[in-house]
Amino acid sequence: MTLLARAQTLHFEQPLPLQSGASIRAYDLAYETYGTLNADRSNAVLVCHALNASHHVAGTYEGQDRSEGWWDNMIGPGKPVDTDRFFVIGINNLGSCFGSTGPMHVNPDTGRVYGADFPVVTVEDWVNAQARLLDALGIERLAAVLGGSLGGMQALSWTLQYPHRVPHAAVIASAPNLNAENIAFNEVARRAIVTDPDFHGGHFYAHDVVPKRGLRIARMIGHITYLSDDVMNEKFGRELRGAVTAAGATLAREAYQYTTQDVEFQIESYLRYQGDKFSEYFDANTYLLITRALDYFDPARQHGGSLAKALAQAAAKFLLVSFTTDWRFSPARSREIVKALLDNGRRVSYAEIDAPHGHDAFLLDDPRYHAVVRAWFDRIAQELSK
Amino acid sequence: MTLLARAQTLHFEQPLPLQSGASIRAYDLAYETYGTLNADRSNAVLVCHALNASHHVAGTYEGQDRSEGWWDNMIGPGKPVDTDRFFVIGINNLGSCFGSTGPMHVNPDTGRVYGADFPVVTVEDWVNAQARLLDALGIERLAAVLGGSLGGMQALSWTLQYPHRVPHAAVIASAPNLNAENIAFNEVARRAIVTDPDFHGGHFYAHDVVPKRGLRIARMIGHITYLSDDVMNEKFGRELRGAVTAAGATLAREAYQYTTQDVEFQIESYLRYQGDKFSEYFDANTYLLITRALDYFDPARQHGGSLAKALAQAAAKFLLVSFTTDWRFSPARSREIVKALLDNGRRVSYAEIDAPHGHDAFLLDDPRYHAVVRAWFDRIAQELSK
């Protein structure tokens, strides 16, 4: 059965105080819901998104083929997160470029587009904004919060900021903070964007240009880190890009062209394509904001570096999932969270999925992975029906 | 005892045919030598360089403090490659920006600076040019060829192109070819350079600008891949960059600044510094050429992908060294070479050094690593003295 998605927007007039000390005076949040909220409003599942995603988590838009939500294989009728049983909420975070208030919108304080003046937002700020959306929807307590990668950080943060509102949290392909290498990759991507002459200090909207060069480089770097070495070798290896005939057929090419600027290898063609596509729709200031939210997240920081102390506030039951070939958020990072939770006597299910796809695995349809998530949500549904 | 280095240049009038089908009509090669060539000209060791290096391998230049060669900890009087016994030759490759003919020089065919028209050069081309330098120096047969990373590829290629001229080859922190991920990182770096508006299609010299933005990004990416995750966490972790007082003292900083464009973490400061420094002296066209030489190297390619068949031509005794945390040229890649050599019944010593420093380890002063290289060269010296 097809799940129809419909984007909605809520306007918030009360200013949102931010971790930085700044605040956002008024803002919109875009969201979608799937399934039906039950009578006692106890079956809501909040899904938090990662870097390049949005509130459009599941289903398709009416009349739009191929408009599946980014986690449509996971969420829907009869799927691991079953919308026949749960009321699932997808939300777009502040600072995004997909519907919620972000850098491309007008700052009500100045009447000018925010651009680079959009305030720095953190995982904690996003969670506070999400909590207000739940308030507006009349949901005091979630059945569960769920997220992968940066979304997993939000799920984890929910259990610390609003422990009484989240009895269950699924933290997938995530980490308790970024390590130096992660920050380094983010920083290179940011430098590529910021030093693009079309960035204009983040106020490129007024110049009617987009720093596409920088966005392309940022996305290419991202793609390398989302894939595993293994899957890259399997998908692309050292294959040369085939020549395309006038009729549009691709011919296998065996001989090097000896070129420094043209595409020689398939992997180059793939990365250039991904970079080009991304630069057409993603906002440069949003990229800076979201990578910084990743960099800043570090709940142990306020507890002398002790993750166990930080997680003492959590009251939820947890599901942690990691993927063996994910070198961006490696299993070791998930195990740090598991250990800190166990140190606090919390209930944790942990699955380390043997998958070749690197960090991207959390978005793919792996039967063992989906079985784990399904079983975990089945138990939640059983608890709800008691 | 201080080893004094002196750069020399040889001019070659005979055109060098290249693998691409093009040729270089006339060219200079910069080189240095250390130690004394013995009477029967049998004690010469050729050192091949990697991406950001040159003929200045060892010693210091007269009157110039801190001008040590890039492998000075390895090569010199009493060092693992002992210049009291060996006549060591450092050579700068064609296309480089450190002395040998490269893109910033005038093309004798056109009277204009080569720029992006400098022909694509391969590892095999470099080895051919190196062989001509040896001819000019009157050295028919080396005692050994030695190189790390891209230099290791050249050492390996020597054993295939001139098997009768290299009885010993040391291939350190290297690989039989680049995998897709390696090519991908090279490609992102190249795109950053080529899409910098100051690149001007590779003819930026005429515009009196340098594509520094692109070079900075390229170098930052490079640095991430040279270091291991572990050593990055140990050196930088999530430390914030300290505030600098008016008096120049650095104060530890504990609070986030909440900024997307300014430096927040130490790792960012380090990468920006490395990128800035590099962009001041490295040539953009050279960067493209050298990364392409890396991409193209693949001796198994002409043998249906069989490295064992490719290496059947080698007659040398080999030393292979890899480093456990090197994810750019991992131990598994060195083991592929070892296995292909053993399949051919060749003599191979292989050391996998447990070092935390990633790919950079091959340039560092690790006692176990240096002991392995020392012992291997001691045996060569003994063979020579028989």
Short mmCIF file of N, CA and C in Angstrom, two decimals, chain A residues 19-21 116 120 122 177-185 187-197 199 201-202 213 216-217 220-221 224-225 227-229 232-233 236-238 240 253-265 267-269 271-272 285 288-289 292 294-298 301 327, chain B residues 19-21 116 120 122 177-185 187-197 199 201-202 213 216-217 220-221 224-225 227-229 232-233 236-238 240 253-265 267-269 271-272 285 288-289 292 294-298 301 327:
data_model
loop_
_atom_site.label_atom_id
_atom_site.label_comp_id
_atom_site.label_asym_id
_atom_site.label_seq_id
_atom_site.Cartn_x
_atom_site.Cartn_y
_atom_site.Cartn_z
N GLN A 19 21.78 27.66 22.51
CA GLN A 19 22.92 27.36 23.37
C GLN A 19 24.00 28.43 23.31
N SER A 20 24.12 29.07 22.17
CA SER A 20 25.16 30.08 21.99
C SER A 20 24.88 31.35 22.77
N GLY A 21 23.66 31.50 23.27
CA GLY A 21 23.27 32.74 23.93
C GLY A 21 22.38 33.59 23.03
N ALA A 116 24.80 34.31 6.27
CA ALA A 116 25.76 33.81 7.26
C ALA A 116 25.44 34.31 8.67
N VAL A 120 24.20 30.15 15.01
CA VAL A 120 24.70 28.78 15.10
C VAL A 120 23.72 27.96 15.93
N THR A 122 22.67 24.11 17.58
CA THR A 122 23.30 22.88 18.03
C THR A 122 22.26 21.75 18.07
N ASN A 177 30.45 11.86 20.08
CA ASN A 177 30.96 13.15 19.58
C ASN A 177 31.76 12.85 18.32
N LEU A 178 32.17 13.89 17.62
CA LEU A 178 33.06 13.67 16.47
C LEU A 178 34.49 13.60 16.96
N ASN A 179 35.27 12.73 16.34
CA ASN A 179 36.70 12.73 16.64
C ASN A 179 37.41 13.73 15.73
N ALA A 180 38.70 13.86 15.93
CA ALA A 180 39.47 14.89 15.20
C ALA A 180 39.37 14.69 13.68
N GLU A 181 39.39 13.46 13.24
CA GLU A 181 39.34 13.22 11.79
C GLU A 181 37.99 13.64 11.21
N ASN A 182 36.92 13.36 11.92
CA ASN A 182 35.60 13.81 11.48
C ASN A 182 35.54 15.33 11.37
N ILE A 183 36.02 16.00 12.41
CA ILE A 183 36.02 17.47 12.39
C ILE A 183 36.86 17.96 11.23
N ALA A 184 37.98 17.28 11.00
CA ALA A 184 38.88 17.68 9.91
C ALA A 184 38.17 17.61 8.56
N PHE A 185 37.47 16.53 8.30
CA PHE A 185 36.74 16.44 7.02
C PHE A 185 35.69 17.55 6.92
N GLU A 187 35.81 20.44 8.31
CA GLU A 187 36.49 21.72 8.15
C GLU A 187 36.96 21.93 6.70
N VAL A 188 37.48 20.87 6.08
CA VAL A 188 37.91 21.01 4.68
C VAL A 188 36.71 21.38 3.81
N ALA A 189 35.59 20.71 4.05
CA ALA A 189 34.38 21.00 3.28
C ALA A 189 33.95 22.45 3.50
N ARG A 190 33.98 22.89 4.75
CA ARG A 190 33.60 24.28 5.03
C ARG A 190 34.54 25.27 4.36
N ARG A 191 35.84 24.99 4.40
CA ARG A 191 36.80 25.90 3.78
C ARG A 191 36.56 25.98 2.28
N ALA A 192 36.23 24.84 1.67
CA ALA A 192 35.96 24.84 0.23
C ALA A 192 34.79 25.77 -0.07
N ILE A 193 33.77 25.76 0.77
CA ILE A 193 32.59 26.61 0.56
C ILE A 193 32.92 28.08 0.84
N VAL A 194 33.53 28.32 1.99
CA VAL A 194 33.75 29.69 2.43
C VAL A 194 34.74 30.43 1.53
N THR A 195 35.71 29.70 0.97
CA THR A 195 36.72 30.36 0.12
C THR A 195 36.29 30.41 -1.34
N ASP A 196 35.14 29.86 -1.67
CA ASP A 196 34.61 30.02 -3.03
C ASP A 196 34.24 31.49 -3.21
N PRO A 197 34.79 32.15 -4.22
CA PRO A 197 34.51 33.59 -4.39
C PRO A 197 33.01 33.88 -4.49
N PHE A 199 30.82 32.76 -2.55
CA PHE A 199 30.21 32.67 -1.22
C PHE A 199 29.89 34.08 -0.67
N GLY A 201 31.08 35.87 1.69
CA GLY A 201 30.94 35.93 3.14
C GLY A 201 29.61 35.39 3.65
N GLY A 202 28.97 34.57 2.83
CA GLY A 202 27.71 33.96 3.25
C GLY A 202 26.49 34.75 2.81
N ARG A 213 31.05 25.72 -6.62
CA ARG A 213 32.35 25.05 -6.59
C ARG A 213 32.62 24.46 -5.21
N ARG A 216 30.27 21.53 -4.36
CA ARG A 216 30.68 20.29 -5.05
C ARG A 216 31.80 19.58 -4.30
N ILE A 217 32.81 20.36 -3.92
CA ILE A 217 33.95 19.76 -3.20
C ILE A 217 33.47 19.17 -1.87
N MET A 220 31.69 15.91 -2.52
CA MET A 220 32.60 14.84 -2.93
C MET A 220 33.32 14.26 -1.71
N ILE A 221 33.80 15.16 -0.84
CA ILE A 221 34.46 14.69 0.39
C ILE A 221 33.48 13.87 1.20
N ILE A 224 32.97 10.33 -0.12
CA ILE A 224 34.08 9.41 0.16
C ILE A 224 33.94 8.85 1.57
N THR A 225 33.53 9.71 2.50
CA THR A 225 33.48 9.25 3.89
C THR A 225 32.21 8.45 4.20
N LEU A 227 31.05 6.10 2.18
CA LEU A 227 31.22 4.76 1.63
C LEU A 227 32.40 4.07 2.29
N SER A 228 32.39 2.76 2.28
CA SER A 228 33.56 2.02 2.75
C SER A 228 34.52 1.85 1.58
N ASP A 229 35.77 1.68 1.94
CA ASP A 229 36.82 1.33 1.00
C ASP A 229 36.39 0.11 0.16
N MET A 232 33.56 0.83 -2.35
CA MET A 232 34.09 1.65 -3.45
C MET A 232 34.89 0.81 -4.44
N ASN A 233 35.69 -0.10 -3.88
CA ASN A 233 36.46 -0.96 -4.78
C ASN A 233 35.55 -1.88 -5.57
N PHE A 236 33.37 0.56 -8.06
CA PHE A 236 34.11 1.36 -9.05
C PHE A 236 35.50 0.79 -9.36
N GLY A 237 36.18 0.32 -8.32
CA GLY A 237 37.54 -0.18 -8.49
C GLY A 237 38.38 0.81 -9.28
N ARG A 238 39.12 0.29 -10.24
CA ARG A 238 39.93 1.14 -11.11
C ARG A 238 39.34 1.21 -12.53
N LEU A 240 37.75 2.34 -15.86
CA LEU A 240 37.77 3.61 -16.59
C LEU A 240 36.35 3.96 -16.98
N ARG A 253 36.13 1.19 -22.04
CA ARG A 253 37.38 1.80 -22.49
C ARG A 253 38.51 1.10 -21.77
N GLU A 254 39.53 0.75 -22.52
CA GLU A 254 40.64 0.01 -21.92
C GLU A 254 41.90 0.87 -21.80
N ALA A 255 42.02 1.87 -22.67
CA ALA A 255 43.27 2.64 -22.73
C ALA A 255 43.15 3.94 -21.93
N TYR A 256 44.20 4.25 -21.20
CA TYR A 256 44.26 5.54 -20.52
C TYR A 256 44.21 6.67 -21.55
N GLN A 257 43.59 7.79 -21.16
CA GLN A 257 43.61 8.98 -22.02
C GLN A 257 44.77 9.90 -21.69
N TYR A 258 45.40 9.70 -20.53
CA TYR A 258 46.48 10.57 -20.05
C TYR A 258 46.01 12.02 -19.99
N THR A 259 45.20 12.27 -19.01
CA THR A 259 44.65 13.60 -18.80
C THR A 259 44.66 13.93 -17.32
N THR A 260 44.92 15.19 -16.99
CA THR A 260 44.88 15.56 -15.57
C THR A 260 43.55 16.22 -15.20
N GLN A 261 42.82 16.72 -16.19
CA GLN A 261 41.61 17.47 -15.85
C GLN A 261 40.32 16.77 -16.27
N ASP A 262 40.39 15.88 -17.26
CA ASP A 262 39.18 15.16 -17.68
C ASP A 262 38.97 13.92 -16.83
N VAL A 263 37.77 13.41 -16.89
CA VAL A 263 37.45 12.19 -16.15
C VAL A 263 38.15 11.00 -16.79
N GLU A 264 38.84 10.23 -15.98
CA GLU A 264 39.49 9.03 -16.47
C GLU A 264 38.84 7.79 -15.85
N PHE A 265 38.61 7.84 -14.54
CA PHE A 265 38.09 6.68 -13.82
C PHE A 265 36.60 6.85 -13.48
N ILE A 267 35.12 6.25 -10.72
CA ILE A 267 34.91 6.87 -9.41
C ILE A 267 34.90 8.40 -9.53
N GLU A 268 35.70 8.91 -10.44
CA GLU A 268 35.72 10.37 -10.64
C GLU A 268 34.39 10.86 -11.20
N SER A 269 33.89 10.10 -12.16
CA SER A 269 32.62 10.46 -12.79
C SER A 269 31.50 10.45 -11.75
N LEU A 271 31.74 10.82 -8.45
CA LEU A 271 31.88 11.92 -7.48
C LEU A 271 31.51 13.26 -8.09
N ARG A 272 31.93 13.48 -9.34
CA ARG A 272 31.57 14.75 -9.99
C ARG A 272 30.05 14.86 -10.13
N ASN A 285 25.11 27.94 3.39
CA ASN A 285 25.10 28.29 4.81
C ASN A 285 24.53 27.16 5.66
N LEU A 288 27.29 24.73 6.37
CA LEU A 288 28.17 25.16 7.46
C LEU A 288 27.49 24.91 8.81
N LEU A 289 26.23 25.27 8.91
CA LEU A 289 25.51 25.13 10.18
C LEU A 289 25.42 23.67 10.62
N ARG A 292 28.70 22.18 11.69
CA ARG A 292 29.10 22.70 12.99
C ARG A 292 28.29 22.06 14.12
N LEU A 294 27.30 19.09 14.15
CA LEU A 294 28.00 17.81 14.34
C LEU A 294 29.25 18.02 15.20
N ASP A 295 30.07 19.01 14.82
CA ASP A 295 31.33 19.24 15.55
C ASP A 295 31.07 19.51 17.03
N TYR A 296 30.03 20.31 17.30
CA TYR A 296 29.83 20.78 18.67
C TYR A 296 29.23 19.72 19.60
N PHE A 297 28.51 18.78 19.05
CA PHE A 297 27.82 17.81 19.92
C PHE A 297 28.84 17.02 20.75
N ASP A 298 28.66 17.01 22.03
CA ASP A 298 29.62 16.35 22.92
C ASP A 298 29.07 16.36 24.34
N ARG A 301 31.17 16.65 27.52
CA ARG A 301 31.95 17.87 27.73
C ARG A 301 31.62 18.58 29.04
N TRP A 327 33.45 3.80 8.77
CA TRP A 327 34.66 4.38 9.37
C TRP A 327 34.43 5.83 9.77
N GLN B 19 54.95 7.60 -21.96
CA GLN B 19 53.96 6.54 -22.08
C GLN B 19 52.70 6.99 -22.83
N SER B 20 52.38 8.25 -22.70
CA SER B 20 51.17 8.79 -23.33
C SER B 20 51.29 8.88 -24.85
N GLY B 21 52.52 8.75 -25.37
CA GLY B 21 52.74 8.95 -26.79
C GLY B 21 53.38 10.30 -27.07
N ALA B 116 49.37 24.04 -18.03
CA ALA B 116 48.61 22.79 -18.09
C ALA B 116 48.96 21.96 -19.32
N VAL B 120 51.48 14.72 -19.58
CA VAL B 120 51.23 13.83 -18.45
C VAL B 120 52.41 12.85 -18.34
N THR B 122 54.23 9.60 -16.17
CA THR B 122 53.87 8.45 -15.35
C THR B 122 55.08 7.98 -14.54
N ASN B 177 48.94 -0.42 -6.79
CA ASN B 177 48.17 0.60 -7.52
C ASN B 177 47.31 1.33 -6.49
N LEU B 178 46.69 2.40 -6.91
CA LEU B 178 45.74 3.09 -6.02
C LEU B 178 44.39 2.40 -6.09
N ASN B 179 43.72 2.30 -4.97
CA ASN B 179 42.33 1.81 -4.99
C ASN B 179 41.38 2.98 -5.25
N ALA B 180 40.11 2.66 -5.33
CA ALA B 180 39.12 3.69 -5.70
C ALA B 180 39.11 4.85 -4.71
N GLU B 181 39.26 4.54 -3.44
CA GLU B 181 39.23 5.61 -2.43
C GLU B 181 40.42 6.56 -2.58
N ASN B 182 41.58 6.00 -2.85
CA ASN B 182 42.76 6.84 -3.08
C ASN B 182 42.55 7.75 -4.29
N ILE B 183 42.06 7.17 -5.37
CA ILE B 183 41.81 7.98 -6.58
C ILE B 183 40.79 9.07 -6.26
N ALA B 184 39.79 8.70 -5.47
CA ALA B 184 38.73 9.65 -5.11
C ALA B 184 39.32 10.85 -4.36
N PHE B 185 40.18 10.60 -3.38
CA PHE B 185 40.78 11.73 -2.66
C PHE B 185 41.62 12.59 -3.62
N GLU B 187 41.13 12.99 -6.76
CA GLU B 187 40.22 13.70 -7.66
C GLU B 187 39.60 14.92 -6.97
N VAL B 188 39.20 14.77 -5.71
CA VAL B 188 38.64 15.92 -4.99
C VAL B 188 39.68 17.05 -4.91
N ALA B 189 40.91 16.67 -4.61
CA ALA B 189 41.97 17.68 -4.53
C ALA B 189 42.17 18.36 -5.88
N ARG B 190 42.18 17.56 -6.94
CA ARG B 190 42.34 18.15 -8.28
C ARG B 190 41.18 19.07 -8.63
N ARG B 191 39.96 18.64 -8.30
CA ARG B 191 38.80 19.50 -8.62
C ARG B 191 38.88 20.82 -7.86
N ALA B 192 39.35 20.76 -6.62
CA ALA B 192 39.48 22.00 -5.84
C ALA B 192 40.44 22.95 -6.54
N ILE B 193 41.51 22.42 -7.09
CA ILE B 193 42.51 23.26 -7.78
C ILE B 193 41.96 23.77 -9.11
N VAL B 194 41.43 22.85 -9.90
CA VAL B 194 41.03 23.18 -11.27
C VAL B 194 39.85 24.16 -11.28
N THR B 195 38.96 24.05 -10.28
CA THR B 195 37.79 24.93 -10.25
C THR B 195 38.05 26.24 -9.51
N ASP B 196 39.26 26.40 -8.98
CA ASP B 196 39.63 27.70 -8.40
C ASP B 196 39.72 28.71 -9.54
N PRO B 197 38.95 29.82 -9.46
CA PRO B 197 38.99 30.79 -10.58
C PRO B 197 40.39 31.28 -10.91
N PHE B 199 42.91 29.45 -11.26
CA PHE B 199 43.65 28.41 -11.99
C PHE B 199 43.76 28.77 -13.48
N GLY B 201 42.51 27.61 -16.18
CA GLY B 201 42.78 26.47 -17.06
C GLY B 201 44.22 25.98 -17.01
N GLY B 202 44.91 26.31 -15.94
CA GLY B 202 46.30 25.86 -15.80
C GLY B 202 47.31 26.86 -16.31
N ARG B 213 43.51 28.95 -3.18
CA ARG B 213 42.35 28.34 -2.51
C ARG B 213 42.33 26.84 -2.77
N ARG B 216 45.21 24.97 -1.06
CA ARG B 216 44.97 24.80 0.39
C ARG B 216 44.06 23.60 0.65
N ILE B 217 42.97 23.53 -0.10
CA ILE B 217 42.03 22.42 0.09
C ILE B 217 42.72 21.09 -0.21
N MET B 220 44.95 20.16 2.66
CA MET B 220 44.21 19.77 3.86
C MET B 220 43.71 18.33 3.71
N ILE B 221 43.16 18.01 2.55
CA ILE B 221 42.71 16.63 2.31
C ILE B 221 43.89 15.68 2.44
N ILE B 224 44.88 14.95 6.04
CA ILE B 224 43.98 14.02 6.74
C ILE B 224 44.34 12.58 6.39
N THR B 225 44.67 12.35 5.13
CA THR B 225 44.94 10.96 4.72
C THR B 225 46.35 10.50 5.09
N LEU B 227 47.71 11.10 8.04
CA LEU B 227 47.72 10.79 9.47
C LEU B 227 46.74 9.67 9.78
N SER B 228 46.97 8.97 10.86
CA SER B 228 45.98 7.99 11.32
C SER B 228 44.96 8.70 12.20
N ASP B 229 43.80 8.08 12.26
CA ASP B 229 42.75 8.48 13.17
C ASP B 229 43.31 8.59 14.60
N MET B 232 45.72 11.54 15.15
CA MET B 232 44.95 12.79 15.14
C MET B 232 44.23 13.00 16.46
N ASN B 233 43.64 11.93 16.98
CA ASN B 233 42.95 12.06 18.26
C ASN B 233 43.93 12.37 19.38
N PHE B 236 45.42 16.11 18.55
CA PHE B 236 44.47 17.23 18.52
C PHE B 236 43.18 16.94 19.29
N GLY B 237 42.69 15.72 19.14
CA GLY B 237 41.44 15.37 19.79
C GLY B 237 40.37 16.40 19.50
N ARG B 238 39.64 16.78 20.54
CA ARG B 238 38.61 17.82 20.39
C ARG B 238 39.06 19.12 21.08
N LEU B 240 40.11 22.74 21.86
CA LEU B 240 39.81 24.02 21.24
C LEU B 240 41.11 24.80 21.05
N ARG B 253 41.32 27.47 26.14
CA ARG B 253 39.96 27.97 26.02
C ARG B 253 39.02 26.81 26.28
N GLU B 254 38.01 27.05 27.07
CA GLU B 254 37.10 25.97 27.45
C GLU B 254 35.74 26.12 26.79
N ALA B 255 35.37 27.36 26.47
CA ALA B 255 34.02 27.61 25.98
C ALA B 255 33.98 27.67 24.46
N TYR B 256 32.97 27.08 23.88
CA TYR B 256 32.75 27.20 22.45
C TYR B 256 32.51 28.66 22.09
N GLN B 257 32.96 29.05 20.90
CA GLN B 257 32.66 30.40 20.39
C GLN B 257 31.40 30.42 19.55
N TYR B 258 30.93 29.26 19.15
CA TYR B 258 29.77 29.15 18.25
C TYR B 258 29.97 29.96 16.97
N THR B 259 30.81 29.44 16.13
CA THR B 259 31.15 30.09 14.87
C THR B 259 31.22 29.04 13.77
N THR B 260 30.77 29.39 12.58
CA THR B 260 30.89 28.43 11.47
C THR B 260 32.11 28.71 10.61
N GLN B 261 32.66 29.92 10.68
CA GLN B 261 33.74 30.27 9.77
C GLN B 261 35.09 30.46 10.46
N ASP B 262 35.07 30.76 11.75
CA ASP B 262 36.34 30.93 12.46
C ASP B 262 36.83 29.60 12.99
N VAL B 263 38.11 29.58 13.33
CA VAL B 263 38.70 28.36 13.90
C VAL B 263 38.15 28.13 15.30
N GLU B 264 37.68 26.93 15.55
CA GLU B 264 37.19 26.57 16.87
C GLU B 264 38.10 25.49 17.48
N PHE B 265 38.44 24.49 16.69
CA PHE B 265 39.22 23.36 17.19
C PHE B 265 40.68 23.43 16.71
N ILE B 267 42.49 21.08 15.53
CA ILE B 267 42.72 20.38 14.27
C ILE B 267 42.46 21.31 13.08
N GLU B 268 41.50 22.20 13.24
CA GLU B 268 41.21 23.15 12.15
C GLU B 268 42.38 24.12 11.95
N SER B 269 42.91 24.57 13.05
CA SER B 269 44.03 25.50 13.01
C SER B 269 45.24 24.83 12.32
N LEU B 271 45.24 22.27 10.18
CA LEU B 271 45.01 22.05 8.75
C LEU B 271 45.09 23.36 7.96
N ARG B 272 44.52 24.41 8.52
CA ARG B 272 44.60 25.69 7.81
C ARG B 272 46.04 26.13 7.64
N ASN B 285 49.89 22.94 -11.15
CA ASN B 285 49.97 21.96 -12.23
C ASN B 285 50.79 20.74 -11.82
N LEU B 288 48.56 18.37 -9.97
CA LEU B 288 47.74 17.55 -10.87
C LEU B 288 48.56 16.42 -11.48
N LEU B 289 49.76 16.75 -11.94
CA LEU B 289 50.59 15.75 -12.61
C LEU B 289 50.97 14.61 -11.66
N ARG B 292 48.10 12.36 -10.72
CA ARG B 292 47.74 11.51 -11.86
C ARG B 292 48.75 10.37 -12.04
N LEU B 294 50.24 8.91 -9.71
CA LEU B 294 49.79 7.94 -8.70
C LEU B 294 48.61 7.13 -9.23
N ASP B 295 47.61 7.82 -9.75
CA ASP B 295 46.39 7.15 -10.23
C ASP B 295 46.72 6.12 -11.32
N TYR B 296 47.64 6.50 -12.22
CA TYR B 296 47.88 5.67 -13.40
C TYR B 296 48.73 4.43 -13.10
N PHE B 297 49.55 4.50 -12.07
CA PHE B 297 50.46 3.37 -11.83
C PHE B 297 49.68 2.10 -11.55
N ASP B 298 50.00 1.06 -12.28
CA ASP B 298 49.24 -0.20 -12.15
C ASP B 298 49.90 -1.28 -13.00
N ARG B 301 48.07 -4.08 -14.83
CA ARG B 301 47.13 -3.72 -15.88
C ARG B 301 47.44 -4.35 -17.24
N TRP B 327 46.33 4.00 6.46
CA TRP B 327 45.10 3.62 5.75
C TRP B 327 45.11 4.12 4.32
#
